[in-house]
Short mmCIF file of C-alpha atoms and ligand atoms in Angstrom, two decimals:
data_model
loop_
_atom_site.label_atom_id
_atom_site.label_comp_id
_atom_site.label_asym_id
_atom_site.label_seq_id
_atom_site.Cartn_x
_atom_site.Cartn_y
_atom_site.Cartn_z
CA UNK Q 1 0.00 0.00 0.00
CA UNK Q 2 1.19 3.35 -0.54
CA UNK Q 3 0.82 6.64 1.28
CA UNK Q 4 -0.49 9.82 1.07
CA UNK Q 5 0.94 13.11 1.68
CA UNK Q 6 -1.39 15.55 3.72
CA UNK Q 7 0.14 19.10 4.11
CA UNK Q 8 -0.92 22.56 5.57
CA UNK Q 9 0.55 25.44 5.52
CA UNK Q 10 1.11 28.74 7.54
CA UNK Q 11 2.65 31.32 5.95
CA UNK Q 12 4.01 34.63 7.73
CA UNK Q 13 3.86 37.38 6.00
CA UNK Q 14 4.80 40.96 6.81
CA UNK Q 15 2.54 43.64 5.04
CA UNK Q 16 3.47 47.08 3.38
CA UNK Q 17 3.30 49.41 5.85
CA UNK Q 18 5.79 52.42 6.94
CA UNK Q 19 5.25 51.78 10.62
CA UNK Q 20 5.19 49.10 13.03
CA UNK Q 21 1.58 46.69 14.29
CA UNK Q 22 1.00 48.91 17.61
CA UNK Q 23 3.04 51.96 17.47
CA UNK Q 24 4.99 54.57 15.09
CA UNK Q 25 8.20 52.97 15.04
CA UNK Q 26 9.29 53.04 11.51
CA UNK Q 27 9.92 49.40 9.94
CA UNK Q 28 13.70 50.31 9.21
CA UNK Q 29 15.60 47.67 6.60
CA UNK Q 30 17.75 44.71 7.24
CA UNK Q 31 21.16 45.30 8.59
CA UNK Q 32 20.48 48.88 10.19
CA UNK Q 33 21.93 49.08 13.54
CA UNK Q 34 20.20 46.78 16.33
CA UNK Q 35 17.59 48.49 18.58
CA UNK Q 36 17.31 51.53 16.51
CA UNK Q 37 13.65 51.30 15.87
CA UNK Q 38 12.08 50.70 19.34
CA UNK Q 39 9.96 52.49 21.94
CA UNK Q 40 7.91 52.03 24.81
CA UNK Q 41 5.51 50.27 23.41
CA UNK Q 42 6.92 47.66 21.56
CA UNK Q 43 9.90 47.14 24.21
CA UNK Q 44 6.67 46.75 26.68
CA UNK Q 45 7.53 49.12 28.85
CA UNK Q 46 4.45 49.06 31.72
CA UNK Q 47 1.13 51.53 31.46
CA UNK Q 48 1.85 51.76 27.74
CA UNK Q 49 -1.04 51.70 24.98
CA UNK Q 50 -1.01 49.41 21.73
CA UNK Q 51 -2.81 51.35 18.95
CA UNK Q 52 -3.65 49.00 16.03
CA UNK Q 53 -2.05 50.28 12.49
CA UNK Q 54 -4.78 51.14 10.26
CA UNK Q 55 -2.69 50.15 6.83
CA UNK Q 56 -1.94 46.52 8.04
CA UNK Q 57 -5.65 46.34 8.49
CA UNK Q 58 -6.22 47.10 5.46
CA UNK Q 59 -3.54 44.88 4.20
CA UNK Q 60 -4.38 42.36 5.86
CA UNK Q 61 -8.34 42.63 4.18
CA UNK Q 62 -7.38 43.37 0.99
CA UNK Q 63 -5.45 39.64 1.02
CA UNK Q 64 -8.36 37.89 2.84
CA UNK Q 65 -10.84 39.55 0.39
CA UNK Q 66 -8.18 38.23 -2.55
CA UNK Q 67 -8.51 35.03 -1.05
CA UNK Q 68 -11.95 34.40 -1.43
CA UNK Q 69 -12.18 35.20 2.76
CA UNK Q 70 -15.50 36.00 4.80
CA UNK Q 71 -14.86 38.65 6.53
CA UNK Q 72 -16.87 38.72 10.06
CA UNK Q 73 -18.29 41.87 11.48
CA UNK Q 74 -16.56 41.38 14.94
CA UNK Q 75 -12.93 40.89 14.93
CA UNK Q 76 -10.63 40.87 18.02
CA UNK Q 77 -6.83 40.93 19.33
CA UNK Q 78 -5.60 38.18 22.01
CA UNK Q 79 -2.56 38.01 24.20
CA UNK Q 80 -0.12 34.62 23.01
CA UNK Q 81 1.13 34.29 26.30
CA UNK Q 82 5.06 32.50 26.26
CA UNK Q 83 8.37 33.39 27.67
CA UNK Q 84 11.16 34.17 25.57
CA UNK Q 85 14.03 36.12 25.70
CA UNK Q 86 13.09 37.96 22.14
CA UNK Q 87 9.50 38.95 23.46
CA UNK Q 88 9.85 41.72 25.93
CA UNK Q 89 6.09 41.79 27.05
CA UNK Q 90 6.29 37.93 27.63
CA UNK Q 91 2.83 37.97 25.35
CA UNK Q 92 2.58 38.17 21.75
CA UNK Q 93 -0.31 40.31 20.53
CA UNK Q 94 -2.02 38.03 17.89
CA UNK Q 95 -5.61 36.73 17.44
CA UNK Q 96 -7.17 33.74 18.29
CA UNK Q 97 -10.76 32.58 18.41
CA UNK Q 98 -12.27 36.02 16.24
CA UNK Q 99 -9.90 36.09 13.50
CA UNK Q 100 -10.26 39.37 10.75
CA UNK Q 101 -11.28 36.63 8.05
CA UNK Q 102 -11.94 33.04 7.27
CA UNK Q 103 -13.18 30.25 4.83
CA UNK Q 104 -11.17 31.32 1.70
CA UNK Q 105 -9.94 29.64 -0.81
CA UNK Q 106 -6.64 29.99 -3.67
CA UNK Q 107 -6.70 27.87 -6.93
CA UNK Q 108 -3.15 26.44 -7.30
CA UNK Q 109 -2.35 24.12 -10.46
CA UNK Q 110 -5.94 23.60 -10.98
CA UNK Q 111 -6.43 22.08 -6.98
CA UNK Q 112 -8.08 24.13 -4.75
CA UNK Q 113 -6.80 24.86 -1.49
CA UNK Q 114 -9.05 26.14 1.11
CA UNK Q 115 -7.36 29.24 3.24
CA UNK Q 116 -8.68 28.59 6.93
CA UNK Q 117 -8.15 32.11 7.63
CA UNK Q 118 -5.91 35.33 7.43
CA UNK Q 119 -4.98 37.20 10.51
CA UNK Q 120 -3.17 40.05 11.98
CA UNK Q 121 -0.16 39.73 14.71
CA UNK Q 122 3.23 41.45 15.66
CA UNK Q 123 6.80 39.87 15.11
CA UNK Q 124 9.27 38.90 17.87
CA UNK Q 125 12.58 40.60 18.39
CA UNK Q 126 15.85 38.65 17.40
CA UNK Q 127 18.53 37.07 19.36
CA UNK Q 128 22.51 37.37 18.39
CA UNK Q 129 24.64 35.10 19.92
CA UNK Q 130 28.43 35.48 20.23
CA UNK Q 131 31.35 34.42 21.91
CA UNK Q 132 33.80 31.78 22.22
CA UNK Q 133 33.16 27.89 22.04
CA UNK Q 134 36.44 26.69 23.91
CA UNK Q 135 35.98 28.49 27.11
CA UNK Q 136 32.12 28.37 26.92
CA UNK Q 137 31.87 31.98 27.15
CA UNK Q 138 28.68 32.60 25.81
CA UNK Q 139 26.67 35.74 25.42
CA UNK Q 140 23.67 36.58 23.85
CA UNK Q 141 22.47 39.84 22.72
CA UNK Q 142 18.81 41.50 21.73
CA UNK Q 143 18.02 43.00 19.05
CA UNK Q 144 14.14 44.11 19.36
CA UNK Q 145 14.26 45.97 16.08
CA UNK Q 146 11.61 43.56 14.32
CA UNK Q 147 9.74 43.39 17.85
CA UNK Q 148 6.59 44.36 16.90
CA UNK Q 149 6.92 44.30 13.30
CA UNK Q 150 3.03 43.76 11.56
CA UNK Q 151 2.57 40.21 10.13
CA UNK Q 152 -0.14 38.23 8.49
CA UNK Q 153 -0.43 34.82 9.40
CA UNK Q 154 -2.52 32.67 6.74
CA UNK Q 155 -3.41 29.26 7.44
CA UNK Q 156 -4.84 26.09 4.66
CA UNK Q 157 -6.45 23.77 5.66
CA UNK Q 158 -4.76 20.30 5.20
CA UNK Q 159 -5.55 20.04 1.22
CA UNK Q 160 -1.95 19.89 -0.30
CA UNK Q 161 -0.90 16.64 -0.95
CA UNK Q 162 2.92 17.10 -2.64
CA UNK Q 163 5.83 19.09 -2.09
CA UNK Q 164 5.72 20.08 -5.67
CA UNK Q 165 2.06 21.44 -4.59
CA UNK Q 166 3.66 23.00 -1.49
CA UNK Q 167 5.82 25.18 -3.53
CA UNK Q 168 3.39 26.35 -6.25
CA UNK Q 169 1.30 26.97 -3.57
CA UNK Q 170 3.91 29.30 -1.95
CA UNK Q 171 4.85 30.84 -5.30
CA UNK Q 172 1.01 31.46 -6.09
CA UNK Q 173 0.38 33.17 -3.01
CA UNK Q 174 3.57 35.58 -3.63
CA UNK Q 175 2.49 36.41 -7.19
CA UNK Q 176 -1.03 37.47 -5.76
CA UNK Q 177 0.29 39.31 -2.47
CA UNK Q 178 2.46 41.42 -4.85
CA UNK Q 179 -0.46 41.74 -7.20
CA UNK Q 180 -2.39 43.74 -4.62
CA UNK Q 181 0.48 45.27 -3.68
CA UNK Q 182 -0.25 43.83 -0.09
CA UNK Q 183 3.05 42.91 0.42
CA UNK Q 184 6.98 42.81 -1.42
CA UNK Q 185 7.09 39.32 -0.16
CA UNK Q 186 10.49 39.59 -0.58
CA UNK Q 187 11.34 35.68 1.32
CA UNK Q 188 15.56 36.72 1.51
CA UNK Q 189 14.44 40.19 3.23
CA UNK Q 190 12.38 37.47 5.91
CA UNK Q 191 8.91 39.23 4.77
CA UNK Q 192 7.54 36.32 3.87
CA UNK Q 193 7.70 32.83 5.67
CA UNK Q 194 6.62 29.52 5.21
CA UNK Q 195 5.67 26.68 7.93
CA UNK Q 196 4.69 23.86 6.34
CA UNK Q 197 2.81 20.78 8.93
CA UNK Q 198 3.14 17.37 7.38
CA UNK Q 199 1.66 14.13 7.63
CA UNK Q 200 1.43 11.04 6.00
CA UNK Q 201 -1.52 8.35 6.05
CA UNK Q 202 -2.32 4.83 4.07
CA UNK Q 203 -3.91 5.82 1.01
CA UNK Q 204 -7.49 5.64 1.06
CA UNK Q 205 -7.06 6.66 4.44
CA UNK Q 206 -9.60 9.26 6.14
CA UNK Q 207 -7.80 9.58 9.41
CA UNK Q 208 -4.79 12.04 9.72
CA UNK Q 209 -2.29 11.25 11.12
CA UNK Q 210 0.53 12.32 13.14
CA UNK Q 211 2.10 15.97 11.87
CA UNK Q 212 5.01 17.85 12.25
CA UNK Q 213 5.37 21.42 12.09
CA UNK Q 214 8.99 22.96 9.82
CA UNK Q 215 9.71 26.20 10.94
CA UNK Q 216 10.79 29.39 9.16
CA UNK Q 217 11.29 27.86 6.02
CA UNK Q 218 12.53 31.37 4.07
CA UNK Q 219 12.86 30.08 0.34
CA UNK Q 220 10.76 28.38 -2.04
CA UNK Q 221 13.26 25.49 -2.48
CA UNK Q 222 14.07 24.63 1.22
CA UNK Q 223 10.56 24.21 1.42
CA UNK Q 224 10.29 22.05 -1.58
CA UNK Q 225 13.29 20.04 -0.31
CA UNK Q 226 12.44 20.27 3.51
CA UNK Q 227 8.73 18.30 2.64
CA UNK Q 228 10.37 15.71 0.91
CA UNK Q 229 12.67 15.15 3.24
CA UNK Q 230 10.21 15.25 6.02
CA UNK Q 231 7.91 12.51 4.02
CA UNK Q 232 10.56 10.30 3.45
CA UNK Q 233 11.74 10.18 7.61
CA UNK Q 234 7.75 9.83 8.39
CA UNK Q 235 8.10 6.81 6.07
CA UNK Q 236 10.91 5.03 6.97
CA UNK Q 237 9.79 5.49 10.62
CA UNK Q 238 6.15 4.34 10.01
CA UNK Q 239 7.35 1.41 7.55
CA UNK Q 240 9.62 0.19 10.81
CA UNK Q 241 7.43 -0.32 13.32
CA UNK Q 242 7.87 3.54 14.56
CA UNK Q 243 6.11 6.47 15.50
CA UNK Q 244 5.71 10.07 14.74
CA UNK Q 245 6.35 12.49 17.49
CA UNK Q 246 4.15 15.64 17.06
CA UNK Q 247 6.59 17.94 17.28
CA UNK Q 248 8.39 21.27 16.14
CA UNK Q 249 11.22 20.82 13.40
CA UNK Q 250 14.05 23.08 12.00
CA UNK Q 251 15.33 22.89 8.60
CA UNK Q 252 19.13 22.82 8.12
CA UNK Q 253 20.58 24.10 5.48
CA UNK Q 254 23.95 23.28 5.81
CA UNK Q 255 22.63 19.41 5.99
CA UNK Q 256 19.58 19.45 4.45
CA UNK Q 257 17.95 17.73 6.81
CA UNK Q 258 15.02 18.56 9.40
CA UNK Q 259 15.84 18.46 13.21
CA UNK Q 260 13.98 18.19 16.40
CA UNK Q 261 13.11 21.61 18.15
CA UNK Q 262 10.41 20.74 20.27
CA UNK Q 263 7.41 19.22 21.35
CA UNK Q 264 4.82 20.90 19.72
CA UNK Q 265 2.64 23.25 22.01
CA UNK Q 266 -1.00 23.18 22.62
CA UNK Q 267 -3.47 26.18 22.45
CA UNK Q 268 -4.04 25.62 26.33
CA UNK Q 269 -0.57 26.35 26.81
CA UNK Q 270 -0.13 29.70 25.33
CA UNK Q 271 -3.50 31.01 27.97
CA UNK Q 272 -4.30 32.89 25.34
CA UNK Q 273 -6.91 36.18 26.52
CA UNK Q 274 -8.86 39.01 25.01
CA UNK Q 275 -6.01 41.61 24.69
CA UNK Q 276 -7.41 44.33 27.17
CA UNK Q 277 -5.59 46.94 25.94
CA UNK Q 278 -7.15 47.30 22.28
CA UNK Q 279 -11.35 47.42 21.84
CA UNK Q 280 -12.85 44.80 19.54
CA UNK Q 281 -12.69 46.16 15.81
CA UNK Q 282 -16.02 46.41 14.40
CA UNK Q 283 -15.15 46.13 10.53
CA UNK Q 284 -16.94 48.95 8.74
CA UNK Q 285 -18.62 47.06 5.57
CA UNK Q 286 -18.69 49.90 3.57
CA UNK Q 287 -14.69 50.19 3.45
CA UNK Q 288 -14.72 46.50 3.36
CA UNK Q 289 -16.94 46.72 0.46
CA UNK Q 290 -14.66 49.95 -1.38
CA UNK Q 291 -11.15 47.45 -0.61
CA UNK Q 292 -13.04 44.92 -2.64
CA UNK Q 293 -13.98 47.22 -5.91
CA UNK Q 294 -10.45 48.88 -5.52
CA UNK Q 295 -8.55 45.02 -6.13
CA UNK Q 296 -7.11 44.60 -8.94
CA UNK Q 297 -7.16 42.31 -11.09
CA UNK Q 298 -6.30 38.20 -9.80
CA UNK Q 299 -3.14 36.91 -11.36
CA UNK Q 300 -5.25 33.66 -12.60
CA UNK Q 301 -7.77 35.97 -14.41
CA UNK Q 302 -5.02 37.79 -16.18
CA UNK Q 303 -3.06 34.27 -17.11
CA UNK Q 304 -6.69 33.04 -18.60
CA UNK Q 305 -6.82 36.48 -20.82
CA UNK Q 306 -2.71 35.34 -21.62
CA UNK Q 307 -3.88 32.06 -23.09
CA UNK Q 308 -7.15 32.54 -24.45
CA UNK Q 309 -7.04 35.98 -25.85
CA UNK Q 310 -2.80 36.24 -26.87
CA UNK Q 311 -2.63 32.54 -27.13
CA UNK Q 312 0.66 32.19 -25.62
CA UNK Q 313 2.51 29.09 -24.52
CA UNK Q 314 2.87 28.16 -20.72
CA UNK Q 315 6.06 28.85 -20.28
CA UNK Q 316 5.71 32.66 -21.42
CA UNK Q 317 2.85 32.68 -19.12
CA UNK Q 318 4.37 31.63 -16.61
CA UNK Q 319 6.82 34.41 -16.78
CA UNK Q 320 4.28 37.25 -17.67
CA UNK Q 321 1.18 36.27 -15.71
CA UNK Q 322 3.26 36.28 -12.66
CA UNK Q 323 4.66 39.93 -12.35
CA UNK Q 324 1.71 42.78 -12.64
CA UNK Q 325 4.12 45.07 -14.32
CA UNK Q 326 5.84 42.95 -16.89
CA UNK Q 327 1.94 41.78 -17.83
CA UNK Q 328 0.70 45.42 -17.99
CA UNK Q 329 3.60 46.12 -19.69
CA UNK Q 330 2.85 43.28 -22.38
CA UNK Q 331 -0.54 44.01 -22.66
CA UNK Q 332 0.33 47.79 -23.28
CA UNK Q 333 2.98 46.69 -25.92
CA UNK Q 334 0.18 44.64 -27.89
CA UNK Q 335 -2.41 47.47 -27.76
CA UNK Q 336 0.56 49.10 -30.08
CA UNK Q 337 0.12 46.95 -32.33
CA UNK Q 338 2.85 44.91 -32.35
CA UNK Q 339 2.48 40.92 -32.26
CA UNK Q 340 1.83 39.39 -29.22
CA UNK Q 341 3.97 36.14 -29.56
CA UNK Q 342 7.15 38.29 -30.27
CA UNK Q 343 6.34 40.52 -27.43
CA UNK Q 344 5.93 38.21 -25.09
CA UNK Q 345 9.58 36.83 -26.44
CA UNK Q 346 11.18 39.52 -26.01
CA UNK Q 347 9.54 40.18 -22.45
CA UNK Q 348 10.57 37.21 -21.48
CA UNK Q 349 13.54 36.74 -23.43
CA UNK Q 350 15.37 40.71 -22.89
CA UNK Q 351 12.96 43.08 -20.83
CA UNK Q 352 12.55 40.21 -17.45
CA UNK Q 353 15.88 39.02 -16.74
CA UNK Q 354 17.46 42.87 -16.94
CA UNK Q 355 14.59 43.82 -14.38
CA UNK Q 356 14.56 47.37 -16.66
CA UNK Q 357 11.35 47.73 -18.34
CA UNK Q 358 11.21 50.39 -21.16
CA UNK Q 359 7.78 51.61 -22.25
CA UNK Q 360 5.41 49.96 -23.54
CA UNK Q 361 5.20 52.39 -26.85
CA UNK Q 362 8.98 51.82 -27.29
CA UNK Q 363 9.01 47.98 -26.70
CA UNK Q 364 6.26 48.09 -29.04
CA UNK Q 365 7.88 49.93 -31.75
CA UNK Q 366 10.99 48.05 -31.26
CA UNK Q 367 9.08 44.64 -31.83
CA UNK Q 368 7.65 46.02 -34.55
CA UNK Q 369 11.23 46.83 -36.07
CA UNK Q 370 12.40 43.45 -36.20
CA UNK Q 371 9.61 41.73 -36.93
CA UNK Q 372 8.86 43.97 -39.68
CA UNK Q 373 13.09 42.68 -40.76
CA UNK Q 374 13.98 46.46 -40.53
CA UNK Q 375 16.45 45.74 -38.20
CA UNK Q 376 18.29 41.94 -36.59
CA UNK Q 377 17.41 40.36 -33.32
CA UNK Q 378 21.40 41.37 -32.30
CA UNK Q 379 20.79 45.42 -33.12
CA UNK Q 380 17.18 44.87 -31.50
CA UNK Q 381 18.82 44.21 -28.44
CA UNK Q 382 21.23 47.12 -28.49
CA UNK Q 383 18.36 49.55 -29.42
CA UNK Q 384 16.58 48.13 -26.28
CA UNK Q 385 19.19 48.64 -23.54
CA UNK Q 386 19.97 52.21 -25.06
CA UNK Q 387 16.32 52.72 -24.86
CA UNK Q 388 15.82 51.76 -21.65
CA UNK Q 389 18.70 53.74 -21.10
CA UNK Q 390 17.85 57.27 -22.12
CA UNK Q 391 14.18 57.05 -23.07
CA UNK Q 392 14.57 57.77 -26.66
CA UNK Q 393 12.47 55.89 -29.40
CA UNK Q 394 13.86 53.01 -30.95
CA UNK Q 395 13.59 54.49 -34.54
CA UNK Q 396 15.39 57.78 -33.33
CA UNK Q 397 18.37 55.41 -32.12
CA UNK Q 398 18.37 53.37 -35.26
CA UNK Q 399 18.44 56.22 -37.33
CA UNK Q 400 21.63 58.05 -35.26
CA UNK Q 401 23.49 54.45 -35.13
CA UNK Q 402 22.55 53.41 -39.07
CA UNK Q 403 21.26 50.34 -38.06
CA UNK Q 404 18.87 48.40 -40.45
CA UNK Q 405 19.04 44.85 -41.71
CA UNK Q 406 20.19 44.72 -45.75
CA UNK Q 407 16.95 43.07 -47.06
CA UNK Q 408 17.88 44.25 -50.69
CA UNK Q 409 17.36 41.02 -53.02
CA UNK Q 410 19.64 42.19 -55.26
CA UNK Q 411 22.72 42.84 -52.75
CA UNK Q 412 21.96 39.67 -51.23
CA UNK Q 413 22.20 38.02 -54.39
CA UNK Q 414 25.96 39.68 -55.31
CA UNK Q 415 26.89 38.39 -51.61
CA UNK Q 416 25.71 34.77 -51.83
CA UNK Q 417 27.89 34.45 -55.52
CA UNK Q 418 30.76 35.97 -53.26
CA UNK Q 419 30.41 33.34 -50.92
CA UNK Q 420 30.15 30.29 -53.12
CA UNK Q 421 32.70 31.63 -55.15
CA UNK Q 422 35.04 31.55 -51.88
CA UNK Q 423 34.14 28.14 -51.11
CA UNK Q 424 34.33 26.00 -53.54
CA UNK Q 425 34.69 23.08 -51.23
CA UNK Q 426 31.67 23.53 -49.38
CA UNK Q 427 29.54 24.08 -52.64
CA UNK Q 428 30.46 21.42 -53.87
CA UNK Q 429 29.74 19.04 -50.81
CA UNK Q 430 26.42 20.88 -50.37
CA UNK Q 431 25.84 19.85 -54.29
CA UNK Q 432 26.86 16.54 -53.47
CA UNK Q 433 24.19 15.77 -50.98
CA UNK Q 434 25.96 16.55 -47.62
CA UNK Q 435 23.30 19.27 -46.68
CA UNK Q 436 25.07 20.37 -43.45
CA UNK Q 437 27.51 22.49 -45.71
CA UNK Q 438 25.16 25.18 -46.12
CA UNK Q 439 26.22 25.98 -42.37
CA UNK Q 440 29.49 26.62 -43.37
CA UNK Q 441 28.48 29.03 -45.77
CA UNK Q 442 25.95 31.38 -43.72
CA UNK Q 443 28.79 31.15 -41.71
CA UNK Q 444 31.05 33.21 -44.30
CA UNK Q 445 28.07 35.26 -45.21
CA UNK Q 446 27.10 36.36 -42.21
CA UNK Q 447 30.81 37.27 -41.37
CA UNK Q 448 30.48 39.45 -44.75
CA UNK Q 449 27.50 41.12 -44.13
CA UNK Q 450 26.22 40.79 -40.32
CA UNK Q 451 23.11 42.79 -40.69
CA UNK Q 452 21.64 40.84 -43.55
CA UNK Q 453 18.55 39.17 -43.12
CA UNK Q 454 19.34 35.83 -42.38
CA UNK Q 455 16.26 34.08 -44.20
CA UNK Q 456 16.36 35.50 -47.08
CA UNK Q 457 19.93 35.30 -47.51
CA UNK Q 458 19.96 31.45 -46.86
CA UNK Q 459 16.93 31.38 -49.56
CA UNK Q 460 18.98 33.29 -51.95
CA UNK Q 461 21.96 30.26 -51.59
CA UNK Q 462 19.78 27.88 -51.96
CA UNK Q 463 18.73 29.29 -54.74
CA UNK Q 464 21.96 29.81 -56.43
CA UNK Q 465 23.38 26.33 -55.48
CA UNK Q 466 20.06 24.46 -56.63
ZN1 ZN P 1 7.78 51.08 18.88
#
């Protein structure tokens, strides 16, 4: 018999907003100094006041409402209550039984996964540790910097059954997160993280059965490789007479393997509470209502429109349909005029992997320049960078540099009789039936003439040799 993979996931991540969850410290960037962005309130000082921040809020709506998410009318904060040396109030302000949404749902690959819900909380501070192995002289350091820090926490329901799934599912809920412009979800910057909790059961099986949770998975492919991993122990240990220990695991890099934290924790032992300090939010429907008109629109709508309406193939798609501004870009190019296949081509091709997008009227024009065979594919991609560059048109900067591609039959035609003239040898082979001669001769003509038009040059040889 063979077994099934059940996964769930919950996925940290930290909204766009310029101050912290409960107070006005700014967010600051990775690598500024430690314990530069603190105050009372999020170092817990006592008879301090939390204040929620109105733009996670709506953050956090705008990506339940993207999700498919019912949004109740009564939502609530609780105290997480644990001691840690990163957590300076010894309670993490999160919610627990009256979360801001629930009972969503994202399409990923065609599956649909439901989204249990989407809520708000604050990020723990960080610890540094230094100091010297040999003489055990330890010491650890604080840095509350991210203390406080808004996140999202968004929780599936156990419906992903592959590590391949896993990732797409990650991946899917990045492309739509920066689609709303919710989030950067940038996963090396730590704003977005992924804790996978895995099981395996006999197939056919309706039980679950024993999970464990990964921590702070940060990149698409430790998660990918993480699950796997973590099937394959559950295996081996269930296929042996063992057990699964619910538990917490790490993920190490270094060994690619997943470790033992610790036992996992139950609700009952966080005492989670009503946080006193912050009223119940009573969720205005008509802003609920305006978020919901303002979205833009879903990343699987505009990949549908990709196929059906530009026809192009998955693999452009995949590229385009997951980036808002390369796909408005793309669409923009097309409403030019130029053809979609070759924009997409050179989206994908030039424009993505530079990260420099020109405008859409001169990455139209410039399409329409080669395609059109008034210029080559090589001085395309000069033109491009230069335009990117400076802003000028394409034709302006093919005009000042002379660039066009000789499509002149009759030039052509002196050049090919040049070239077979100069190779006797491989005319004659080519004659003789060994057809990969011909290479040998674009060869020489393109060294000639680089900016002739390939297929009608090779035409014109063929021509002459037939
Ligand atoms: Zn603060």
């Amino acid at each position: 018999m063979s077994w099934e993979v059940v996964i769930g996931m919950e996925v940290h991540v930290q909204p766009k907003t310029r101050s912290k969850m409960f107070c006005g410290c700014a967010i600051g960037e990775l690598g500024d100094a430690p314990n530069t962005h603190v105050c009372e309130v999020c170092l817990g000082l006592p008879g301090v006041l939390p204040v929620p921040n109105k733009a996670a809020v709506e953050a956090c709506l705008k990506t339940a409402l993207a999700l498919n998410c019912e949004i109740p009318q009564h939502t609530k904060f609780d105290r997480k209550n644990y001691m840690y040396p990163d957590l300076p109030k010894g309670y993490q302000i999160s919610q627990y039984d009256l979360p801001m949404s629930i009972n969503g749902s994202l399409e990923v690959g065609g599956r649909n996964v439901r989204i249990r819900r989407v809520h708000l909380e604050e990020d723990t501070g960080k610890l540094v540790h230094a100091g010297d192995k040999l003489h055990k002289a330890w010491e650890s350091y604080v840095d509350l910097n991210r203390a406080g820090v808004p996140l999202m926490e968004i929780v599936t329901e156990p419906d992903i059954r592959s590590a391949d799934e896993a990732r797409d599912y990650a991946m899917e809920l990045r492309t739509l997160l920066r689609s709303i412009g919710a989030s950067e979800a940038d996963m090396e910057k730590g704003q977005m993280r992924a804790e996978p909790n895995i099981s395996i059961r006999r197939e056919g099986s309706d039980e679950l059965g024993v999970k464990t949770e990964l921590k702070n998975i940060n990149s698409f492919r430790a998660l990918h490789r993480a699950i796997l991993y973590e099937v394959d122990r559950q295996q081996k240990l269930l296929e042996t007479g063992g057990t699964v220990v619910q538990e917490t695991r790490g993920w190490s890099e270094a060994e690619q393997r997943t470790f033992s934290q610790r036992s996992k924790e139950f609700a009952e032992d966080y005492r989670y509470f009503p946080e006193p300090d912050i009223p119940p939010l009573e969720l205005d429907r008509a802003w609920i209502e305006q978020i919901r008109s303002a979205l833009p629109e879903m990343p699987s709508v505009r990949r549908e429109r990709l196929v059906g309406l530009h026809g192009l193939p998955a693999s452009d798609v995949a590229v385009i349909g997951a980036d808002r501004e390369l796909a408005e870009l793309f669409e923009a190019a097309v409403a030019t005029g130029a053809p979609a296949r070759q924009v997409a081509n050179w989206i994908v091709g030039e424009v993505a992997p530079t990260g420099k997008l020109p405008s859409a009227a001169n990455l139209g024009e410039l399409v329409k320049l080669v395609a059109g065979g008034d210029i080559t594919r090589d001085q395309g991609r000069e033109v491009l960078a230069e335009s990117v560059e400076t802003g000028r048109t394409p034709a302006e900067i093919v005009a000042e540099h002379g660039f066009k591609q000789v499509s002149d039959e009759s030039e052509l035609r002196v050049l090919a009789q040049a070239v077979i003239d100069a190779n006797p040898k491989a005319a004659a082979d080519y004659r003789g039936g060994k057809k990969q001669a011909m290479q040998a001769l674009m060869q020489d003509l393109r060294k000639r003439a680089p900016h002739s038009n390939p297929k009608l040059a090779s035409e014109l040889l063929l021509k002459l040799l037939g």
